[in-house]
Structure formats: structure tokens, C-alpha cells
Amino acid sequence: MSDTAYFVPIPAPESTRERTPPDTHVEYFRPTRHTVSTWGPDLQHGAPPSALLARALARHLPRPDTRLSRLCIDLLGPVPLTDIEVRTRLDRPGRQIELVVAELWATTPGGTARAVARGTGWRLQTHDLPGVARTSEPALTPIDPAAEPSDMTLFGLSGYIDTLDWHIVTPLGVPGPSAAWLRARLDLVEGETPTCLERLFTVADVANGIGSKLDPAHWLFLNTDLTVHLFREPSSHWTGISAETSVGPDGIGMTTGVLHDEHGPLGRITQNVQVRPR
């Protein structure tokens, strides 16, 4: 079991080597204890599987003249702490626009193998147009590298949350958007240096926690998805998230937020949230 990464690559099981779907790239991983969810000891937090899907989408048949501009992650159910199969395919090829799809497959406690998470990514052809570059999003207060990380043990959370460095910019739970800079202390996959996109997705899923006004000791606010639009490629180790969660009277909420790196705003995130008392 690795203490340096969220996932360890493993060989393909003998029973699966003859059933790989055509035109699909398949990899296998074993999650470590550092993926454990905030909401239960027997499932993974949504962030590491989301990052693993983002990794698969970015690596599948890459082209130097395109980049991922929208990534949508759907959590199709609890992601168990068991070996995972990642299946990736090019769903819609094209000269200027492509759609890549990746799925995480796992065996459920009942013994059924099924997709537990799915990621889709639109790849758009790029052009060199620095003269029109702009953003309407305000910049986040820069991170102070000399400042001590924020103490998140006050929230009583463990597992995946323990693997992050936090710098709170706007306190969590206050009126209006809350904001923080985050960085994972672990690699995504053992033996690999994470890309900046992987680093972003390793923490992006916590936007609903940053934006929530509810005490996690008394409330559950689980997201079923995250949709990220990137107008610029991430290019730093730290990710800034400014987010706020709105909740309807029937316990269904929505988180919206702005994503930043150390060079400024780079995109937006939205999440569907189900709110329940613990």
C-alpha cells in the first residue's frame, strides 16, 4: 500500500485480458487508504476518482493542436475501495472538435462489475490568439508561500481530506462565496509526476465543501457530479477555489465556483448536491 499516491497501477487480471472492448484503452489501479471519503470509511472521496478520469481523458490519443476545454464527471454510485478498471475511448473524432469518454469500472460488494464513475471531455482545436485573451472573473487573493497552512482538523474530517494543504482566503460558512487555495501532498498515480490538470482535479471536487454553509459534523452534502469549463490550461501546483452552494427547500442544492491557479482565474465549476442531515 502506497503512502505517496492515491492509486497504484496494477497488472490486468487474467480474467479480463480477453474481453477488452474494441477501440478502448484499459488500465488497472488499486486505491490506497488516502482515497477514503469524508462521508464513509468504505468508499472513495469523489476527488481522486475524478482526477483519475481526467488523467485518462487527457492521455487518450492526445493531439498537440487540441486541449480539453470541458470535463464532466458523473459519479454513478459509491466508488468502492477495490481495484478499478479505467476504460477510455474516443467517442466523437473530428478535426476541430473531439469527445473523449472514460469510465471507472469496479466490482460492487454484491459481486457485480459495473461503471461507478464516468468522465467526458470535449477537446477543441487551439489557435494562437493572445490578442483576444481576457477574463471577466476577479483574481483570487494570491497565496502567501510563507504563511502556515490552515488547520482543517477543526472540522473533524479525515481520509482524503488529510492529504491536502489548505490556505483559507475567505472563511468557510460566511455569507457569500468562500475561497481557499489547495494542494494535494500526494501524487495521483504512484511513480508518476502529476500534470497541472491532474493536480486541479485532485482537489476540484471539494468545491461543494468550500461553498457550503452547513456544518459537516451535522450535515451531509454529497455531490453527484462536477462539470469544469476551462478557458485556460492550469499551470501551477496550487488550485484556488471560490465557491458558494445554494440549497432548495427540498434538499437539492447547487455549487458554483471559479477555479484559479497562481496566474489567475482559469475556469468555472458546477456541482449537483444532495443535502441530508447526518
XYZ file of C-alpha atoms in Angstrom:
278
model
C 0.000 0.000 0.000
C 1.486 3.331 -1.082
C 1.925 6.350 1.195
C 2.936 8.574 -1.724
C -0.074 8.328 -4.062
C -3.827 7.859 -4.259
C -3.599 4.972 -6.749
C -1.120 2.212 -7.534
C -1.029 0.775 -11.102
C -1.553 -2.996 -11.188
C -1.409 -5.649 -13.954
C -4.562 -6.647 -15.776
C -6.329 -9.594 -14.111
C -6.136 -12.786 -16.163
C -9.929 -12.966 -16.382
C -10.184 -9.602 -18.192
C -7.457 -9.816 -20.790
C -9.706 -11.343 -23.435
C -12.702 -9.009 -23.034
C -11.286 -5.545 -23.638
C -13.816 -3.625 -25.762
C -12.570 -2.704 -29.252
C -11.058 0.778 -29.700
C -10.827 1.122 -25.902
C -7.698 1.683 -23.833
C -7.814 -0.090 -20.451
C -5.705 0.414 -17.300
C -5.951 -1.033 -13.786
C -5.365 0.640 -10.423
C -5.589 -0.144 -6.718
C -6.744 2.723 -4.471
C -4.798 3.474 -1.300
C -6.197 4.410 2.091
C -5.682 8.067 1.182
C -8.730 7.989 -1.113
C -11.174 7.323 1.764
C -14.263 9.548 1.666
C -15.370 12.191 4.109
C -18.782 10.519 4.155
C -17.892 6.892 4.934
C -14.959 4.522 5.537
C -15.868 2.067 2.760
C -15.923 4.382 -0.251
C -13.621 6.771 -2.028
C -13.892 10.537 -1.895
C -15.010 11.882 -5.262
C -11.804 13.835 -5.903
C -9.250 11.049 -6.553
C -11.536 9.128 -8.981
C -12.339 12.416 -10.745
C -8.635 13.105 -11.183
C -8.068 9.559 -12.465
C -10.772 10.129 -15.089
C -9.253 13.499 -16.050
C -5.883 11.761 -16.454
C -7.440 9.157 -18.762
C -9.246 11.779 -20.866
C -6.075 13.841 -21.312
C -3.861 10.862 -22.212
C -6.117 9.143 -24.734
C -4.881 9.732 -28.309
C -3.612 13.242 -27.485
C -3.031 15.832 -30.199
C -0.701 18.814 -29.773
C -3.166 21.127 -31.539
C -6.079 20.446 -29.142
C -6.786 20.632 -25.426
C -9.578 19.675 -23.061
C -11.946 22.595 -22.528
C -14.863 20.965 -20.693
C -14.727 17.921 -18.453
C -17.844 16.460 -16.881
C -17.518 13.806 -14.175
C -20.598 11.794 -13.169
C -20.383 9.718 -10.006
C -22.729 6.832 -10.801
C -22.701 5.478 -7.256
C -20.290 4.877 -4.382
C -16.763 4.256 -5.696
C -15.572 1.282 -3.612
C -12.113 0.830 -2.141
C -11.418 -2.040 -4.537
C -9.366 -2.477 -7.703
C -10.507 -0.207 -10.520
C -10.536 -0.666 -14.284
C -10.301 2.522 -16.374
C -11.743 2.271 -19.892
C -11.152 5.172 -22.291
C -12.314 5.680 -25.871
C -12.623 8.429 -28.486
C -16.380 8.747 -28.822
C -16.533 11.508 -31.422
C -13.406 12.072 -33.545
C -13.020 15.264 -35.527
C -10.536 17.724 -36.988
C -11.531 20.643 -34.743
C -13.721 19.054 -32.047
C -13.426 15.667 -30.316
C -15.288 13.962 -27.477
C -13.370 11.547 -25.233
C -15.108 9.220 -22.751
C -13.597 7.380 -19.771
C -15.256 5.079 -17.258
C -14.193 3.631 -13.925
C -15.341 0.040 -13.502
C -15.311 -1.789 -10.173
C -16.825 -4.877 -8.598
C -19.531 -3.900 -6.135
C -19.951 -5.600 -2.734
C -22.620 -7.792 -4.342
C -20.086 -9.133 -6.849
C -21.351 -7.222 -9.890
C -18.883 -5.397 -12.144
C -20.245 -2.060 -13.335
C -19.267 1.500 -14.150
C -19.105 3.544 -10.932
C -17.994 6.851 -12.487
C -17.859 8.330 -15.968
C -15.954 11.266 -17.424
C -16.499 13.033 -20.732
C -14.166 15.616 -22.184
C -14.571 17.962 -25.129
C -11.258 18.620 -26.856
C -11.138 21.724 -29.025
C -8.560 22.694 -31.613
C -6.407 25.587 -30.413
C -5.176 28.688 -32.277
C -2.562 31.236 -31.232
C -4.702 34.300 -30.364
C -3.030 36.140 -27.449
C -4.562 39.458 -28.544
C -8.085 38.414 -27.551
C -7.231 36.719 -24.244
C -9.297 38.104 -21.330
C -11.343 37.032 -18.323
C -14.360 38.517 -16.584
C -13.514 36.726 -13.330
C -11.833 38.664 -10.493
C -8.497 37.332 -9.314
C -8.266 35.462 -6.007
C -6.045 36.861 -3.269
C -2.604 35.378 -4.029
C -1.319 32.606 -1.827
C 1.378 33.586 0.655
C 4.018 30.831 0.454
C 5.383 31.864 3.856
C 2.018 31.503 5.616
C 1.241 28.445 7.728
C -1.365 26.094 6.174
C -4.868 26.387 7.622
C -5.743 23.842 10.300
C -8.595 21.708 8.897
C -8.618 19.285 11.846
C -11.165 21.610 13.426
C -13.741 20.139 11.032
C -13.154 16.584 12.260
C -12.601 15.216 8.747
C -10.104 12.507 7.827
C -9.033 10.236 4.955
C -8.572 12.096 1.690
C -9.031 15.483 3.391
C -5.915 14.809 5.484
C -3.783 14.668 2.320
C -4.408 18.304 1.349
C -2.647 21.540 2.222
C -5.175 24.339 2.735
C -4.824 28.110 2.789
C -8.207 29.648 3.589
C -8.726 33.001 1.842
C -12.356 33.680 2.842
C -13.594 31.694 5.856
C -15.854 28.735 5.145
C -19.503 29.213 6.079
C -19.595 33.017 5.917
C -22.236 34.800 3.787
C -21.269 34.923 0.136
C -18.606 32.840 -1.605
C -15.867 31.236 0.449
C -12.412 30.690 -1.011
C -9.291 28.642 -0.429
C -6.042 27.605 -2.058
C -5.472 23.837 -2.053
C -2.697 21.430 -2.953
C -2.508 17.648 -2.663
C 0.600 16.358 -0.926
C 0.382 13.018 -2.768
C 0.823 12.020 -6.392
C -2.253 10.833 -8.258
C -0.619 7.615 -9.521
C 2.400 6.015 -7.883
C 5.552 6.547 -9.947
C 4.144 9.477 -11.947
C 4.547 13.231 -11.605
C 1.022 14.671 -11.841
C 0.232 17.170 -14.570
C -1.266 20.523 -13.629
C -4.656 19.318 -14.936
C -4.438 16.244 -12.681
C -3.468 18.432 -9.731
C -6.523 20.629 -10.332
C -8.905 17.667 -10.482
C -7.332 16.116 -7.404
C -8.887 18.983 -5.396
C -11.715 20.426 -7.538
C -14.358 18.104 -6.078
C -14.139 19.843 -2.690
C -15.795 22.976 -4.113
C -19.123 21.956 -2.571
C -17.457 21.791 0.838
C -15.812 25.183 0.407
C -19.096 26.743 -0.692
C -21.349 25.070 1.888
C -22.849 26.975 4.803
C -23.606 23.724 6.668
C -21.529 22.085 9.412
C -20.235 18.733 8.055
C -20.470 17.312 11.583
C -24.251 17.568 11.324
C -24.988 17.565 7.598
C -24.156 15.530 4.510
C -23.823 17.413 1.226
C -22.799 14.881 -1.385
C -22.284 15.902 -4.985
C -23.280 13.586 -7.816
C -21.113 15.264 -10.443
C -18.761 18.055 -11.312
C -18.597 19.981 -14.566
C -15.486 22.043 -15.238
C -15.099 24.533 -18.092
C -11.510 25.674 -18.660
C -10.855 28.733 -20.814
C -7.147 28.421 -19.970
C -4.886 25.491 -19.153
C -3.865 25.208 -15.479
C -0.182 25.826 -14.917
C 0.652 25.642 -11.208
C 0.693 23.223 -8.282
C -1.836 25.205 -6.239
C -5.534 25.449 -7.148
C -7.708 28.277 -5.885
C -11.442 27.696 -5.484
C -14.029 30.393 -4.778
C -17.447 28.765 -4.389
C -20.928 29.088 -2.957
C -23.691 26.490 -2.551
C -27.387 27.271 -2.880
C -29.940 24.803 -1.459
C -33.618 24.474 -2.331
C -36.360 23.686 0.219
C -36.392 20.030 -0.906
C -32.749 19.306 -0.024
C -31.337 19.628 -3.549
C -28.512 22.107 -3.971
C -26.080 23.505 -6.499
C -22.494 24.602 -6.046
C -20.987 27.125 -8.447
C -17.442 28.368 -8.300
C -14.438 29.875 -10.019
C -11.177 27.937 -10.409
C -7.797 29.662 -10.246
C -4.137 28.842 -10.482
C -1.296 31.069 -9.323
C -1.529 33.051 -12.578
C -5.207 33.962 -12.252
C -8.703 32.644 -12.991
C -8.888 29.778 -15.489
C -12.398 28.320 -15.413
C -15.629 27.518 -13.615
C -17.046 24.522 -11.779
C -20.640 23.474 -11.042
C -21.880 20.567 -8.931
C -25.242 18.970 -8.198
C -25.575 18.488 -4.421
C -27.885 16.348 -2.275
C -28.254 17.699 1.269
C -29.293 15.455 4.193
C -28.970 15.613 7.996
C -26.467 13.106 9.373
